[in-house]
CSV table of C-alpha atoms in Angstrom, one decimal:
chain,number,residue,atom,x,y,z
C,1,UNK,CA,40.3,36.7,10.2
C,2,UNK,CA,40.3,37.9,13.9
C,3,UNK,CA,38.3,41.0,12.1
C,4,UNK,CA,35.7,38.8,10.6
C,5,UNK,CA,35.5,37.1,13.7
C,6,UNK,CA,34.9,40.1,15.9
C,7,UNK,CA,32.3,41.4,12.9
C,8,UNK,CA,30.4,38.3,13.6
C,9,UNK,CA,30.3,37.8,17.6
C,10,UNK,CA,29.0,41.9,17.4
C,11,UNK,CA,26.2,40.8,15.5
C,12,UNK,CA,25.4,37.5,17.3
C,13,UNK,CA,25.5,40.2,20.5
C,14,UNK,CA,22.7,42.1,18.4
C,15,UNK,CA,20.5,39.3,18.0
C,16,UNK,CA,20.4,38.0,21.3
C,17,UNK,CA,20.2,41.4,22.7
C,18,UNK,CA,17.1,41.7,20.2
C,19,UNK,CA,15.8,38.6,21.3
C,20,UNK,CA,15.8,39.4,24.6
C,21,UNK,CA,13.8,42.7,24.5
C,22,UNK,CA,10.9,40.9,22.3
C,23,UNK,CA,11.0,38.3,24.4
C,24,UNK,CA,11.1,40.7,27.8
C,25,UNK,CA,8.2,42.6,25.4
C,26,UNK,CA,6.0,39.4,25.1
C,27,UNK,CA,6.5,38.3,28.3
C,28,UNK,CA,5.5,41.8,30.2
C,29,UNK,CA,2.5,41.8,27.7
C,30,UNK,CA,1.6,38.4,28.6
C,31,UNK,CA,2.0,39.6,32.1
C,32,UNK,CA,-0.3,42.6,31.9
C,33,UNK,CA,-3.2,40.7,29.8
C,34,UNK,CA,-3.2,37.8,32.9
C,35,UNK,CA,-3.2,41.1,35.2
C,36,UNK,CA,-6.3,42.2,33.4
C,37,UNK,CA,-7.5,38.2,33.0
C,38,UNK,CA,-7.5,38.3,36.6
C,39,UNK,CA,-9.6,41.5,37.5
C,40,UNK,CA,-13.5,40.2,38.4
C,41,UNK,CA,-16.5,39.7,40.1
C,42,UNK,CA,-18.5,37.3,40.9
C,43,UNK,CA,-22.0,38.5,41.7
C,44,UNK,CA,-25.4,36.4,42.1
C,45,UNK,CA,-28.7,37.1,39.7
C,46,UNK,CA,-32.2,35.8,40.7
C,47,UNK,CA,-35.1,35.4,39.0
C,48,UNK,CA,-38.7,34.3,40.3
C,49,UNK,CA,-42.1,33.5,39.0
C,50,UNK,CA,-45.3,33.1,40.1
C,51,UNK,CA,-47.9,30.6,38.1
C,52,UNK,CA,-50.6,28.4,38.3
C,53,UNK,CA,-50.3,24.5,38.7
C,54,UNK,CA,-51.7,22.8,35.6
C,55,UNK,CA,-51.8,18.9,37.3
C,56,UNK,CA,-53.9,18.3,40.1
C,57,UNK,CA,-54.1,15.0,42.2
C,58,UNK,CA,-57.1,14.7,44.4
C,59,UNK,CA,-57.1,11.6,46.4
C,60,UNK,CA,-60.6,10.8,48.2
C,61,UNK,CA,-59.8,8.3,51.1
C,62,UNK,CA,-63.1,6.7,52.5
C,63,UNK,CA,-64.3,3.6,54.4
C,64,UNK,CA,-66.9,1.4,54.7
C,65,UNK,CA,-67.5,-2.0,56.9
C,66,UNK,CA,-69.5,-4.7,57.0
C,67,UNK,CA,-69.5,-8.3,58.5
C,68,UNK,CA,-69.2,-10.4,55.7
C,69,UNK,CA,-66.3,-10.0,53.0
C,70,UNK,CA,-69.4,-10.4,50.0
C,71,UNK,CA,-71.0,-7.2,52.1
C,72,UNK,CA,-68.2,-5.1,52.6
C,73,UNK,CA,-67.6,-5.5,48.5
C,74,UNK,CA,-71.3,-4.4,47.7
C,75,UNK,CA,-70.3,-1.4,50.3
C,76,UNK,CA,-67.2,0.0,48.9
C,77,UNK,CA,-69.2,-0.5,45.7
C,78,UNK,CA,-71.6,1.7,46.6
C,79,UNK,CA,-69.4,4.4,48.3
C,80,UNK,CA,-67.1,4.4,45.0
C,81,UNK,CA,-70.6,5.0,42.7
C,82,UNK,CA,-71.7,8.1,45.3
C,83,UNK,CA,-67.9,9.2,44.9
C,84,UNK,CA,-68.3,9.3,40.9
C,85,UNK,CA,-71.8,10.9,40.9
C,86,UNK,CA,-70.7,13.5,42.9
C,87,UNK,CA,-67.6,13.9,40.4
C,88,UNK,CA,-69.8,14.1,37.5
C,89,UNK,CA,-71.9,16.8,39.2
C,90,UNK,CA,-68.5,18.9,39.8
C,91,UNK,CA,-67.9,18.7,35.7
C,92,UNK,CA,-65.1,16.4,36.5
C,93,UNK,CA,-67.1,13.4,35.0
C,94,UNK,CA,-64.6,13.9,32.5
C,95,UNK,CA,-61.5,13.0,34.4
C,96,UNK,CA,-58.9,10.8,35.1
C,97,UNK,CA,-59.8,8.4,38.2
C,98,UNK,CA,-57.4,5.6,39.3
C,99,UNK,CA,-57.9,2.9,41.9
C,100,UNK,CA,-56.5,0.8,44.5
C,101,UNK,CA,-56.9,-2.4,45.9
C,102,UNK,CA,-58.9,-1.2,49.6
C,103,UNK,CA,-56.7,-2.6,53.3
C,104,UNK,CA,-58.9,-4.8,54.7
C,105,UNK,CA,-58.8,-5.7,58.5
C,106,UNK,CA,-60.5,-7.8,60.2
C,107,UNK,CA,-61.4,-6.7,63.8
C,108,UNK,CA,-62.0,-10.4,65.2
C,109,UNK,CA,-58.4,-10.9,65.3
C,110,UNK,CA,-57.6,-8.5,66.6
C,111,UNK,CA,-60.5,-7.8,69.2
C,112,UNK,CA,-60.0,-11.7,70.6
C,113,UNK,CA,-63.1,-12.3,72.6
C,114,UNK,CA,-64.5,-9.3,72.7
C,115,UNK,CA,-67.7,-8.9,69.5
C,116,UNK,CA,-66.6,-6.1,67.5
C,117,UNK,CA,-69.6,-3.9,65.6
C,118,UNK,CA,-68.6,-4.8,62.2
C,119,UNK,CA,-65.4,-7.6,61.7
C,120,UNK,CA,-64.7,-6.2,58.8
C,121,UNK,CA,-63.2,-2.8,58.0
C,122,UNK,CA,-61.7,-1.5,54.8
C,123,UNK,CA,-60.3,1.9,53.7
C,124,UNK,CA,-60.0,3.0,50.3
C,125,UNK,CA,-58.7,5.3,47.7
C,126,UNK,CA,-59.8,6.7,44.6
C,127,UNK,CA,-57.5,9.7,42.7
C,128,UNK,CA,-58.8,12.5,40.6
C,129,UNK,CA,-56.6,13.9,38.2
C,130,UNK,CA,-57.1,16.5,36.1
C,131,UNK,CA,-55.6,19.8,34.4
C,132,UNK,CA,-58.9,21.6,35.4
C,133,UNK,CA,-57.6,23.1,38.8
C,134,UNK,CA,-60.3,25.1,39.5
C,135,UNK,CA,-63.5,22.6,39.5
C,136,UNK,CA,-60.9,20.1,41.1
C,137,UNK,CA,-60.4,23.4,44.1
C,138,UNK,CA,-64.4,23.6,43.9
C,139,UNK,CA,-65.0,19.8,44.1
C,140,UNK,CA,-62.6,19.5,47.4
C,141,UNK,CA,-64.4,22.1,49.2
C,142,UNK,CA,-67.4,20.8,48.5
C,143,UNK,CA,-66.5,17.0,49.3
C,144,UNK,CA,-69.0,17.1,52.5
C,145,UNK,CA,-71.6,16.2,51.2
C,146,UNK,CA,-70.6,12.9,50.6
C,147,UNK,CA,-70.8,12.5,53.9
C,148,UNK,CA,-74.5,12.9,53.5
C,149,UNK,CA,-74.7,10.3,50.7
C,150,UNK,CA,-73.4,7.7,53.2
C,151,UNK,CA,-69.8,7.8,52.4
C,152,UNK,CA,-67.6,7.6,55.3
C,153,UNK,CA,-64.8,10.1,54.2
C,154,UNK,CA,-61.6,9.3,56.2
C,155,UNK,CA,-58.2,11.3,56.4
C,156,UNK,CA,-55.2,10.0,55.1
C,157,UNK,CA,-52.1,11.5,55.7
C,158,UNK,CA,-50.7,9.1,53.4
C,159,UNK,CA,-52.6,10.3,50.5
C,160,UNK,CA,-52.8,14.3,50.0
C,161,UNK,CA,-53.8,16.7,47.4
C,162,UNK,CA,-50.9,17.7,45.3
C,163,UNK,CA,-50.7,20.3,42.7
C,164,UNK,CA,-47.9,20.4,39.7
C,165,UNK,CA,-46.8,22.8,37.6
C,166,UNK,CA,-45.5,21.0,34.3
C,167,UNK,CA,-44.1,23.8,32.1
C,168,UNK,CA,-41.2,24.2,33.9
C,169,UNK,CA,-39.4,23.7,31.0
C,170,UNK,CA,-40.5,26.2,28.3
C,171,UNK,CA,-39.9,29.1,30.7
C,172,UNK,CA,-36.1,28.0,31.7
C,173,UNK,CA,-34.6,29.7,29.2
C,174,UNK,CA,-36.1,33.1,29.5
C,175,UNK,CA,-35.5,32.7,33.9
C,176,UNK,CA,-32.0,31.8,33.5
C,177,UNK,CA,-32.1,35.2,30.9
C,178,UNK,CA,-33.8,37.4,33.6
C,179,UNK,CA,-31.0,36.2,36.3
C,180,UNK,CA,-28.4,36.2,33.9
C,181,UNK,CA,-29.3,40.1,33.5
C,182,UNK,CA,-30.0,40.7,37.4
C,183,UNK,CA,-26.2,39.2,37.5
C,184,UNK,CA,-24.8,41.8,35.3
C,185,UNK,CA,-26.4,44.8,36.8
C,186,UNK,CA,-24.9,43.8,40.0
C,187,UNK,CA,-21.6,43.6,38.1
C,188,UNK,CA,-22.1,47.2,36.8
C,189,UNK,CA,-22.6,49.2,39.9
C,190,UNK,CA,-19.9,47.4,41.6
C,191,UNK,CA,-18.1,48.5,38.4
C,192,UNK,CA,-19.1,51.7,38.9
C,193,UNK,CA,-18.6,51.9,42.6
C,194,UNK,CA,-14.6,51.0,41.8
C,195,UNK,CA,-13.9,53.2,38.5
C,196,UNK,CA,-14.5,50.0,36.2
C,197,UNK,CA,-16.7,48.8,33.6
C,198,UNK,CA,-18.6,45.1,32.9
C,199,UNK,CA,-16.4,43.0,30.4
C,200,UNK,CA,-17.2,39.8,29.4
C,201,UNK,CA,-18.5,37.0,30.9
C,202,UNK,CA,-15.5,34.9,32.4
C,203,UNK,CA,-17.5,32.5,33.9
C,204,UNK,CA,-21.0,31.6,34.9
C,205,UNK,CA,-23.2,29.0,36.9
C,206,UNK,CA,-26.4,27.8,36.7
C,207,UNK,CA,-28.1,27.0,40.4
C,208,UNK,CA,-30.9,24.5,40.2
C,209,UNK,CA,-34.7,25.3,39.9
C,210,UNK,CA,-36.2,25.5,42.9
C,211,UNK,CA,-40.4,25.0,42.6
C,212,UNK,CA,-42.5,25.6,45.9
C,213,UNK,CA,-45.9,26.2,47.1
C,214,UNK,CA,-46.8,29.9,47.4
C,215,UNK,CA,-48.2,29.3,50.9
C,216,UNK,CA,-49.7,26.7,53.2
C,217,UNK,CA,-53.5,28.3,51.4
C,218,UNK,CA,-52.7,28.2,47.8
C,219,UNK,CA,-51.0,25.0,47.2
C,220,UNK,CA,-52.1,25.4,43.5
C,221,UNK,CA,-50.0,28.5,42.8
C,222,UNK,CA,-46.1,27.7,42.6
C,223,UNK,CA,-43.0,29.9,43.1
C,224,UNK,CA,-39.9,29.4,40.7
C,225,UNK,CA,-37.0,31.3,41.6
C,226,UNK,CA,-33.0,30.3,39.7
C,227,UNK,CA,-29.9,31.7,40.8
C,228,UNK,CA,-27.2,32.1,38.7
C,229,UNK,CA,-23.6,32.8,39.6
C,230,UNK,CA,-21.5,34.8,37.5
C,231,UNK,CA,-17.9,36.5,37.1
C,232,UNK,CA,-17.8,39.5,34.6
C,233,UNK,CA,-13.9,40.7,33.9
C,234,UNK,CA,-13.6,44.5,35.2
C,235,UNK,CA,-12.0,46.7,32.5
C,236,UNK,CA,-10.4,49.9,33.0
C-alpha cells in the first residue's frame, strides 16, 4: 500500500514538474514575442500636390446713387445690365450669377442739415460662378472698364474672389498611399541605421487634409499636403 502510494505521489511530482516547464516554456515565449511586439518606430510620411481650382466665385461689388428711391432703382438697373454685357463679352454669358438685395443709406439722416449730393446711396453685389477659371482670371483683370461704362466699382472686403478645388476626394486615397510609402522608407533607414528590418504596420494615423493657396498671386492653384503617422515593428 505505502508502495503504491509512493508509485503514485512520484508520478504526481512528474506532472507538475512537467507542467511547470511548459508552462515556464509558454510563458518565456509569451515574454519574448511582447519583447519583439514592443520593438518600433514611429515615423511621419507626407505627401503634397499641386492643382488647379475648378470653382471660382467672383463677386463684383458696385454702387450707384441717386435722390429718389424710383431713381436709384433704374440706376442699379442699369449698372447690373453693363455688369452682364461685359460678362457676356468675357464668354462668361454662360454662367452662374446670383444676387443680393443692395444696403441702402440715406445720407439725409445722417447728414442733419447739411444737403448732401445724392440722399440716396446703395451698394451692391452680383457673384460670378463658374468652373471656367481662366476667362473668370481674364474677366477680373479686365473689370476696368466698367468703370468706363458708368459703373462705379467699389471694394468690398466683405466680398472677395475665392477659388475651390472640389476633387479633393478622388485623389485621397492615392495621397494617403504616397505618405503611407514616405512613412515606410523612413522606417527602413532607421531600420537599417540600427541592424533591423520594417515589419508590419503596428499602427498608423491619418492627419487631416490641409488645402491652401499656393501664394498671395495664384489664389487659383491649391497646395494639398496629408501627413500620416505610422509605427512599423522592427525585426531582427
Amino acid at each position: 500500500m505505502d508502495q503504491k502510494h509512493s508509485i503514485q505521489t512520484i508520478l504526481a511530482g512528474i506532472v507538475l514538474a512537467l507542467g511547470l516547464v511548459g508552462g515556464c516554456w509558454i510563458l518565456g515565449n509569451a515574454l519574448v514575442e511582447f519583447k519583439a511586439m514592443d520593438r518600433y518606430v514611429t515615423v511621419k510620411g507626407l505627401a503634397e500636390r499641386e492643382v488647379a481650382a475648378d470653382l471660382a466665385m467672383w463677386p463684383i461689388s458696385y454702387s450707384a446713387g441717386a435722390n429718389t428711391l424710383t431713381a436709384l432703382d433704374a440706376e442699379l438697373a442699369r449698372s447690373q445690365a453693363a455688369i452682364m454685357l461685359f460678362l457676356k463679352e468675357q464668354g462668361l454669358g454662360d454662367a452662374e450669377v446670383m444676387t443680393a438685395a443692395p444696403r441702402i443709406q440715406d445720407n439725409q439722416s445722417i447728414m442733419g442739415n447739411r444737403q448732401p449730393a445724392e440722399r440716396y446711396r446703395a451698394e451692391a453685389v452680383l457673384t460670378v460662378r463658374s468652373n471656367d477659371i481662366v476667362k473668370v482670371k481674364k474677366g477680373m483683370a479686365a473689370a476696368g472698364a466698367l468703370i468706363s461704362r458708368g459703373v462705379l466699382l467699389i471694394q468690398n472686403y466683405e466680398f472677395r474672389p475665392t477659388f475651390t478645388y472640389t476633387g479633393l476626394n478622388s485623389i485621397k486615397p492615392d495621397m494617403i498611399a504616397e505618405a503611407t510609402r514616405d512613412a515606410r522608407k523612413a522606417a527602413k533607414q532607421f531600420a537599417e541605421d540600427s541592424g533591423s528590418s520594417v515589419g508590419t504596420i503596428r499602427r498608423a494615423t491619418q492627419g487631416y487634409f490641409s488645402v491652401q493657396d499656393r501664394d498671395r498671386y495664384t489664389p487659383e492653384i491649391k497646395r494639398i499636403r496629408v501627413v500620416t503617422t505610422v509605427d512599423y515593428l522592427l525585426q531582427n
